[in-house]
PDB file of C-alpha atoms in Angstrom:
ATOM      1  CA  MET V 119       0.000   0.000   0.000  1.00 47.00           C
ATOM      2  CA  THR V 120       2.830   2.384   0.778  1.00 51.00           C
ATOM      3  CA  LEU V 121       4.352   1.665  -2.609  1.00 50.00           C
ATOM      4  CA  THR V 122       1.082   2.584  -4.367  1.00 56.00           C
ATOM      5  CA  VAL V 123       0.782   5.870  -2.481  1.00 54.00           C
ATOM      6  CA  ASP V 124       4.417   6.698  -3.261  1.00 61.00           C
ATOM      7  CA  ASN V 125       3.879   5.993  -6.962  1.00 63.00           C
ATOM      8  CA  ARG V 126       0.747   8.153  -7.037  1.00 66.00           C
ATOM      9  CA  SER V 127       2.565  10.965  -5.325  1.00 63.00           C
ATOM     10  CA  ARG V 128       5.485  10.683  -7.780  1.00 66.00           C
ATOM     11  CA  ASN V 129       3.074  10.628 -10.739  1.00 68.00           C
ATOM     12  CA  THR V 130       1.269  13.676  -9.377  1.00 71.00           C
ATOM     13  CA  GLU V 131       4.563  15.474  -8.836  1.00 73.00           C
ATOM     14  CA  SER V 132       5.713  14.499 -12.322  1.00 85.00           C
ATOM     15  CA  SER V 133       2.430  15.764 -13.797  1.00 86.00           C
ATOM     16  CA  LEU V 134       2.755  19.023 -11.886  1.00 88.00           C
ATOM     17  CA  THR V 135       6.350  19.406 -13.020  1.00 90.00           C
ATOM     18  CA  GLN V 136       5.308  18.833 -16.629  1.00 91.00           C
ATOM     19  CA  ALA V 137       2.432  21.292 -16.301  1.00 91.00           C
ATOM     20  CA  LEU V 138       4.758  23.895 -14.796  1.00 93.00           C
ATOM     21  CA  ARG V 139       7.255  23.409 -17.616  1.00 93.00           C
ATOM     22  CA  GLN V 140       4.477  23.796 -20.202  1.00 95.00           C
ATOM     23  CA  ILE V 141       3.241  26.974 -18.515  1.00 96.00           C
ATOM     24  CA  GLN V 142       6.759  28.404 -18.568  1.00 96.00           C
ATOM     25  CA  GLN V 143       7.099  27.528 -22.265  1.00 96.00           C
ATOM     26  CA  LEU V 144       3.760  29.176 -23.021  1.00 97.00           C
ATOM     27  CA  ASN V 145       4.733  32.308 -21.096  1.00 97.00           C
ATOM     28  CA  SER V 146       7.987  32.468 -23.030  1.00 96.00           C
ATOM     29  CA  LYS V 147       6.129  32.103 -26.343  1.00 97.00           C
ATOM     30  CA  ILE V 148       3.643  34.807 -25.305  1.00 97.00           C
ATOM     31  CA  GLN V 149       6.499  37.202 -24.527  1.00 97.00           C
ATOM     32  CA  GLU V 150       8.089  36.431 -27.896  1.00 97.00           C
ATOM     33  CA  LEU V 151       4.814  37.055 -29.739  1.00 97.00           C
ATOM     34  CA  GLU V 152       4.220  40.292 -27.836  1.00 97.00           C
ATOM     35  CA  GLN V 153       7.687  41.514 -28.861  1.00 96.00           C
ATOM     36  CA  GLN V 154       7.057  40.572 -32.491  1.00 95.00           C
ATOM     37  CA  HIS V 155       3.747  42.433 -32.390  1.00 94.00           C
ATOM     38  CA  GLN V 156       5.379  45.538 -30.900  1.00 94.00           C
ATOM     39  CA  ASP V 157       8.052  45.434 -33.618  1.00 92.00           C
ATOM     40  CA  TYR V 158       5.359  45.068 -36.291  1.00 88.00           C
ATOM     41  CA  VAL V 159       3.349  48.013 -34.939  1.00 88.00           C
ATOM     42  CA  GLN V 160       6.500  50.155 -34.702  1.00 91.00           C
ATOM     43  CA  LYS V 161       7.399  49.435 -38.331  1.00 87.00           C
ATOM     44  CA  GLN V 162       3.906  50.400 -39.432  1.00 88.00           C
ATOM     45  CA  GLN V 163       3.984  53.587 -37.380  1.00 90.00           C
ATOM     46  CA  ASN V 164       7.341  54.492 -38.921  1.00 89.00           C
ATOM     47  CA  LEU V 165       5.731  54.417 -42.372  1.00 92.00           C
ATOM     48  CA  ILE V 166       3.007  56.939 -41.567  1.00 92.00           C
ATOM     49  CA  PRO V 167       5.285  60.023 -41.819  1.00 93.00           C
ATOM     50  CA  ALA V 168       6.654  58.661 -45.118  1.00 92.00           C
ATOM     51  CA  ILE V 169       3.118  58.254 -46.435  1.00 94.00           C
ATOM     52  CA  ALA V 170       2.293  61.852 -45.509  1.00 93.00           C
ATOM     53  CA  GLU V 171       5.488  63.111 -47.141  1.00 93.00           C
ATOM     54  CA  ILE V 172       5.383  61.095 -50.365  1.00 93.00           C
ATOM     55  CA  CYS V 173       1.689  61.071 -51.210  1.00 93.00           C
ATOM     56  CA  ILE V 174       0.501  64.219 -52.943  1.00 93.00           C
ATOM     57  CA  SER V 175      -3.242  63.612 -52.870  1.00 93.00           C
ATOM     58  CA  PRO V 176      -5.516  62.430 -50.085  1.00 94.00           C
ATOM     59  CA  ILE V 177      -6.567  59.540 -52.325  1.00 95.00           C
ATOM     60  CA  GLN V 178      -2.951  58.344 -52.485  1.00 95.00           C
ATOM     61  CA  GLU V 179      -2.658  58.620 -48.713  1.00 95.00           C
ATOM     62  CA  VAL V 180      -5.834  56.610 -48.164  1.00 96.00           C
ATOM     63  CA  GLN V 181      -4.655  53.997 -50.661  1.00 97.00           C
ATOM     64  CA  ALA V 182      -1.259  53.749 -48.925  1.00 96.00           C
ATOM     65  CA  LEU V 183      -2.908  53.363 -45.519  1.00 94.00           C
ATOM     66  CA  ARG V 184      -5.269  50.701 -46.852  1.00 96.00           C
ATOM     67  CA  ILE V 185      -2.338  48.786 -48.284  1.00 96.00           C
ATOM     68  CA  LEU V 186      -0.461  49.138 -45.008  1.00 93.00           C
ATOM     69  CA  ILE V 187      -3.408  47.839 -43.000  1.00 91.00           C
ATOM     70  CA  TYR V 188      -4.522  45.006 -45.260  1.00 94.00           C
ATOM     71  CA  ARG V 189      -1.338  43.892 -47.014  1.00 94.00           C
ATOM     72  CA  GLY V 190       1.436  44.977 -44.681  1.00 90.00           C
ATOM     73  CA  GLU V 191       4.582  47.040 -44.555  1.00 91.00           C
ATOM     74  CA  THR V 192       6.356  45.536 -47.578  1.00 92.00           C
ATOM     75  CA  ALA V 193       3.415  46.100 -49.908  1.00 95.00           C
ATOM     76  CA  CYS V 194       3.037  49.664 -48.616  1.00 95.00           C
ATOM     77  CA  ARG V 195       6.717  50.394 -49.277  1.00 95.00           C
ATOM     78  CA  GLN V 196       6.304  49.043 -52.817  1.00 96.00           C
ATOM     79  CA  TYR V 197       3.303  51.295 -53.351  1.00 96.00           C
ATOM     80  CA  LEU V 198       5.210  54.337 -52.051  1.00 96.00           C
ATOM     81  CA  ARG V 199       8.105  53.528 -54.395  1.00 96.00           C
ATOM     82  CA  SER V 200       5.692  53.346 -57.309  1.00 95.00           C
ATOM     83  CA  VAL V 201       4.217  56.717 -56.293  1.00 95.00           C
ATOM     84  CA  LEU V 202       7.724  58.215 -56.217  1.00 93.00           C
ATOM     85  CA  VAL V 203       8.519  56.782 -59.651  1.00 93.00           C
ATOM     86  CA  LYS V 204       5.294  58.201 -61.101  1.00 90.00           C
ATOM     87  CA  GLN V 205       6.041  61.599 -59.553  1.00 89.00           C
ATOM     88  CA  GLY V 206       9.517  61.495 -61.085  1.00 83.00           C
ATOM     89  CA  GLN V 207       8.104  60.655 -64.497  1.00 82.00           C
ATOM     90  CA  THR V 208       5.519  63.446 -64.409  1.00 80.00           C
ATOM     91  CA  SER V 209       8.076  66.030 -63.310  1.00 73.00           C
ATOM     92  CA  LYS V 210      10.266  65.394 -66.374  1.00 64.00           C
TER      93      LYS V 210
END
């Protein structure tokens, strides 16, 4: 009987240890995801002054913001480059 109680207590301790380890792993992953999200938001916020500076018309600004929101930073940068190229072509 003592052996059975000892085994149960070891199994319970092992289960608790595993659960604690999993909680720590989840907390670590949450912190990593929060940092990635903060980096993502910062990159998007850094583009807003560029949008205001590059876009001539409000329609271009709205389009750039839509692209930023729905397609992301890379697509927005591509759009801004295309706007700059078009502005360069019209100024010649």
